[in-house]
Short mmCIF file of C-alpha atoms in Angstrom, two decimals:
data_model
loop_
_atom_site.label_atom_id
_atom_site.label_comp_id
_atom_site.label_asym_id
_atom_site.label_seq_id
_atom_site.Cartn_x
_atom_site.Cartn_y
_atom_site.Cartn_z
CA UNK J 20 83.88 -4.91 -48.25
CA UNK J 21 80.76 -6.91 -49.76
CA UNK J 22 79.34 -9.32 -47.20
CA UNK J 23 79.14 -13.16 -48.80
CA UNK J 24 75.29 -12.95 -49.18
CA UNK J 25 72.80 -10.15 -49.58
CA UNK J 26 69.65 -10.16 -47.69
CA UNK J 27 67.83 -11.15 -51.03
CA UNK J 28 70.24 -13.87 -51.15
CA UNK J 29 70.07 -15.05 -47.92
CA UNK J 30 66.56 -15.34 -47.86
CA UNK J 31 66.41 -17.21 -51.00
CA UNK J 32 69.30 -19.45 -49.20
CA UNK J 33 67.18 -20.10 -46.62
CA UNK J 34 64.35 -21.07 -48.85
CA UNK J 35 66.00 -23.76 -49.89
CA UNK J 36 66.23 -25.52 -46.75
CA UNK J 37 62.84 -27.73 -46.12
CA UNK J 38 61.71 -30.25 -43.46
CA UNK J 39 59.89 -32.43 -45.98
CA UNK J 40 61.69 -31.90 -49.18
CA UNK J 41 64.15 -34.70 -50.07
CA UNK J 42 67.37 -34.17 -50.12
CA UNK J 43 68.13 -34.49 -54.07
CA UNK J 44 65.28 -31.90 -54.33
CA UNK J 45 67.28 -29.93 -52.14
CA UNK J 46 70.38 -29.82 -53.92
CA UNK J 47 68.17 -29.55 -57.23
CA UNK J 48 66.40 -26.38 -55.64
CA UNK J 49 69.70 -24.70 -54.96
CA UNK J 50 71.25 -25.42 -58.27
CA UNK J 51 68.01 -24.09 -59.86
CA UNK J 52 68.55 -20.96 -57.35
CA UNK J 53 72.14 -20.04 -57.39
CA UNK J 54 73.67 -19.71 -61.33
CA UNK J 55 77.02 -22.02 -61.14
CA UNK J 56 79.04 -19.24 -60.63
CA UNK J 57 77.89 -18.35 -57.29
CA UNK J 58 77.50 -21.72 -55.74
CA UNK J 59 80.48 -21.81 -53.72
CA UNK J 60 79.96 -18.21 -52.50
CA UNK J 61 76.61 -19.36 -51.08
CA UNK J 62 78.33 -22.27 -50.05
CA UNK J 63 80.46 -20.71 -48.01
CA UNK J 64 77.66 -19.03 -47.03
CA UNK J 65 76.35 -22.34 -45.65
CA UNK J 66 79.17 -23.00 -43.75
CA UNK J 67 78.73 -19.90 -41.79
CA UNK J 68 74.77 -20.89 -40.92
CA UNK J 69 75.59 -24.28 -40.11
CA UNK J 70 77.76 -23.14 -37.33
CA UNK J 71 75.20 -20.74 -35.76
CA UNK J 72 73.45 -22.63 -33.10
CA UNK J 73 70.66 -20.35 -33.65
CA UNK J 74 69.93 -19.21 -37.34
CA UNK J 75 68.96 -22.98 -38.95
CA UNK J 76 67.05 -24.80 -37.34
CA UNK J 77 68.12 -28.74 -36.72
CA UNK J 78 66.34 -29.59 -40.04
CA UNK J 79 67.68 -27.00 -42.19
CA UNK J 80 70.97 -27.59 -40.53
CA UNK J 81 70.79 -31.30 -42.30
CA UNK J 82 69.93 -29.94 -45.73
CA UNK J 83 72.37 -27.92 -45.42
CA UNK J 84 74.84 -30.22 -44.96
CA UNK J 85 73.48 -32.03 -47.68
CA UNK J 86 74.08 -29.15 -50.21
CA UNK J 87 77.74 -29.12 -49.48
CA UNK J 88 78.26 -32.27 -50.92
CA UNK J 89 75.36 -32.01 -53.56
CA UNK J 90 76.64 -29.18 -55.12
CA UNK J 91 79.99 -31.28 -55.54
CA UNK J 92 78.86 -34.74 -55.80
CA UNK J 93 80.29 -35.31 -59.06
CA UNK J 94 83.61 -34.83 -58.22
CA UNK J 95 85.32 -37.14 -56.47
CA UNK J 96 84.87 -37.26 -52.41
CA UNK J 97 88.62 -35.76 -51.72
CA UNK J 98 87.78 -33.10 -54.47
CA UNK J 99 84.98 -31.42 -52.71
CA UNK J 100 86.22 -28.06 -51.19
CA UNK J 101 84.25 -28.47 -48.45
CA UNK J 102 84.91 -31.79 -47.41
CA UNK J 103 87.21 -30.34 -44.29
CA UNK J 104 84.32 -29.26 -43.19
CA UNK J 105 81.73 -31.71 -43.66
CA UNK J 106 85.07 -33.77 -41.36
CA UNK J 107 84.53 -30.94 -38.48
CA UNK J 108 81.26 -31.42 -38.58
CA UNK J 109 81.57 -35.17 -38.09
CA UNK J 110 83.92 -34.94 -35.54
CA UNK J 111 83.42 -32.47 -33.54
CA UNK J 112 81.67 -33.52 -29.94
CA UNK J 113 79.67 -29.85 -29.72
CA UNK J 114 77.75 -30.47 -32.58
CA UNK J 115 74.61 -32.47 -32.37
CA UNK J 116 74.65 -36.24 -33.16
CA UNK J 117 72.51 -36.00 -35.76
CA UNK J 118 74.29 -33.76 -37.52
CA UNK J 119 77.34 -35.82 -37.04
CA UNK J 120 76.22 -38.54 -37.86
CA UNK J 121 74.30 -37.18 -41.36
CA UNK J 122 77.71 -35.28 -42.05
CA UNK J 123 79.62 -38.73 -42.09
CA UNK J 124 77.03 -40.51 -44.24
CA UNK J 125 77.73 -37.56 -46.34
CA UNK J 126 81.68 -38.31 -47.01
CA UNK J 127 80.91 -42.10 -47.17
CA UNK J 128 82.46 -43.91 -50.24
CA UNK J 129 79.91 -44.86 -52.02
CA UNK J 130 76.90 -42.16 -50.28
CA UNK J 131 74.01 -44.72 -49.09
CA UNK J 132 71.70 -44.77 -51.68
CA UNK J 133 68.41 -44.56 -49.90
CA UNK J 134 69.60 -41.04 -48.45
CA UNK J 135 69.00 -38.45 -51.38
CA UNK J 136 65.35 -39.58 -51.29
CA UNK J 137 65.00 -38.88 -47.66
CA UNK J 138 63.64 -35.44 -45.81
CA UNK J 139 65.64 -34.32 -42.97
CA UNK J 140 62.24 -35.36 -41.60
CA UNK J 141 62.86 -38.77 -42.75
CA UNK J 142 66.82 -38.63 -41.54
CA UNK J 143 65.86 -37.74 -37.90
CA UNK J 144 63.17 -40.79 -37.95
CA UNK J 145 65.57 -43.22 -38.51
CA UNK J 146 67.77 -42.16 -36.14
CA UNK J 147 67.66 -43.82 -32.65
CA UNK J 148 68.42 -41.04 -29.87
CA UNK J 149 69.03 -44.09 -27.45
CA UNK J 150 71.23 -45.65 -30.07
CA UNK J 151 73.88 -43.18 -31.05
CA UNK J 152 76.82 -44.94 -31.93
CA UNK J 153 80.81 -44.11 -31.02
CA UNK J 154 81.74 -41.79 -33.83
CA UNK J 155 84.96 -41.77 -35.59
CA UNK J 156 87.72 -39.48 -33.71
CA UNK J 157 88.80 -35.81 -35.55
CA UNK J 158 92.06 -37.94 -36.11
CA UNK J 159 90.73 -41.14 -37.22
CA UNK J 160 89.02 -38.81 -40.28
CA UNK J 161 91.69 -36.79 -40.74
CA UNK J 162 93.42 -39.70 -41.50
CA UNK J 163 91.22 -41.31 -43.81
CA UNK J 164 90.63 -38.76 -45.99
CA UNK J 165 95.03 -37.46 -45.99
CA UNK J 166 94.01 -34.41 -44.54
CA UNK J 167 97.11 -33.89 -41.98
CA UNK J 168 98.62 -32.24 -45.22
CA UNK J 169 96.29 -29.22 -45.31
CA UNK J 170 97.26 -26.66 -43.24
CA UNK J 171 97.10 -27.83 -39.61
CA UNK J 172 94.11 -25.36 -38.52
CA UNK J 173 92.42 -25.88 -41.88
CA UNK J 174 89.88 -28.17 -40.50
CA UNK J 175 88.98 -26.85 -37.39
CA UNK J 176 89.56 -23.59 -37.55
CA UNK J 177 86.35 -23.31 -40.10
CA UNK J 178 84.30 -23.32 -36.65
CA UNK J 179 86.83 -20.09 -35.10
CA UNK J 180 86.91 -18.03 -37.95
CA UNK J 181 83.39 -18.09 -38.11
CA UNK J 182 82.24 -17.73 -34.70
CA UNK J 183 79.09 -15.07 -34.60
CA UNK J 184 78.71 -12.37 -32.49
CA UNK J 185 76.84 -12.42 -29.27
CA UNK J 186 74.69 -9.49 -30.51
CA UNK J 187 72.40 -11.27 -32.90
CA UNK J 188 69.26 -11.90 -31.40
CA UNK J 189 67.60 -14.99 -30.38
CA UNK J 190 64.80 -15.66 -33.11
CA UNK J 191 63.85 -18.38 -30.65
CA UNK J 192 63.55 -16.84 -27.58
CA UNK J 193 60.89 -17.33 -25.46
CA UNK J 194 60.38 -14.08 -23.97
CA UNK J 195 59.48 -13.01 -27.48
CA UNK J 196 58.48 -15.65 -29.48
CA UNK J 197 54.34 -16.02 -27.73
CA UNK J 198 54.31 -12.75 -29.70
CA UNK J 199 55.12 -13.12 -32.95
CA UNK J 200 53.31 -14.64 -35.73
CA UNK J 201 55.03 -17.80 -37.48
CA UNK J 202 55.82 -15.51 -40.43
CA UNK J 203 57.43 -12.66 -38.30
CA UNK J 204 59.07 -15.30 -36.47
CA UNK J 205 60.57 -16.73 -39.64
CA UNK J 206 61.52 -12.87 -41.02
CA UNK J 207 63.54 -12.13 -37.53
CA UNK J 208 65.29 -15.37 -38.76
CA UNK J 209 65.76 -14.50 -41.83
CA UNK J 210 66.64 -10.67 -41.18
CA UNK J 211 69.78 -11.51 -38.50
CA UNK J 212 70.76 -14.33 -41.01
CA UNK J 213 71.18 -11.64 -43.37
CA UNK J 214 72.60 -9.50 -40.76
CA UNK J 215 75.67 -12.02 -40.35
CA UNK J 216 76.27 -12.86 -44.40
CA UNK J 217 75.92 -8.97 -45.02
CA UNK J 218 78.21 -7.53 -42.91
CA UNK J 219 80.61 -10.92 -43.04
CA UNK J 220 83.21 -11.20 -45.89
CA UNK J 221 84.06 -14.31 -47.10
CA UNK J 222 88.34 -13.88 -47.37
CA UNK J 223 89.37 -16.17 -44.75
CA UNK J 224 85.96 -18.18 -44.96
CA UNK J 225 86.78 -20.50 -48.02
CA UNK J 226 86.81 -23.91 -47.54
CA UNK J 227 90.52 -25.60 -48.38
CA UNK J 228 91.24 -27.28 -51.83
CA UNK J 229 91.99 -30.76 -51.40
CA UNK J 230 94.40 -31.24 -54.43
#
């Protein structure tokens, strides 16, 4: 069974995620990447990094977000195979506020217009740790967007299906880390990303149609 990304691929994913690079020139450097007929195999892809609380770091977690919807944006918001996702994401209480909260400016109708032209660097400046507000319930979502007529464990399930394995190593450990240079520090990343999307199929993986 072919994994969803080779190692080629997945560092060329990777690439695409940077701290300072706004967010349209995200989703432009990914389109530029990945020919159209492999976008939603790398996005997919995505959706199996995002979860990973180890692989992306926080910034590339946001642009990776942002992707999702980019590579979608102009369909309409229900249309977006991966907007049962971008939901979990919102909703769930284990993810980081940040990304919550980025994830619901995401599936806002209309997207705020100042937020292509920001960096995740930019995002996470604007954001108030102090200040987080009370974020909309899985329910309240699920609701707003009709998606109680998906298959019940459509939504969530996208974070159990996908859960890694224990056995990939830390690239951020500190027992290791003082050791490494920042580029062999970003090829461990890189090398147990690939690890996952090569040995990972992607049957099961897909994102739900919203029809």
């Amino acid at each position: 069974m072919r994994g969803a990304l080779s190692l080629q691929e997945t560092a060329s994913l990777l690439a695409v995620f940077a701290e300072d690079r706004p967010f349209e020139a995200t989703g432009h450097t990914f389109s530029r990447t990945f020919q159209r007929a492999d976008q939603f195999k790398a996005c997919c892809a995505i959706t199996l990094l995002v979860q990973d609380p180890i692989l992306l770091q926080s910034y590339q977690r946001l642009a990776a977000l942002y992707v999702l919807y980019d590579a979608y944006k102009s369909e309409a918001v229900a249309a977006n195979p991966f907007l049962a996702f971008l939901v979990e994401v919102a909703a769930n209480q284990d993810v980081d506020p940040l990304a919550r909260i980025f994830a619901l400016r995401l599936i806002s109708n209309p997207l705020p217009p100042d937020l292509p032209r920001l960096s995740a660097l930019d995002f996470r400046q604007t954001i108030d740790p102090a200040a987080i507000p009370n974020l909309p319930s899985r329910e309240s979502l699920h609701r707003t967007f009709n998606l109680d007529r998906i298959n019940a464990q459509a939504g969530a399930s996208c974070f159990r299906q996908a859960a890694v394995p224990p056995v990939i190593p830390d690239p951020d450990d500190q027992s290791i880390s003082h050791q490494r240079s920042p580029q062999e520090h970003e090829a461990t990343r890189v090398e147990a990303a690939g690890n996952l999307l090569g040995k990972i199929g992607l049957h099961g993986f897909e994102a739900p149609f919203i029809r």
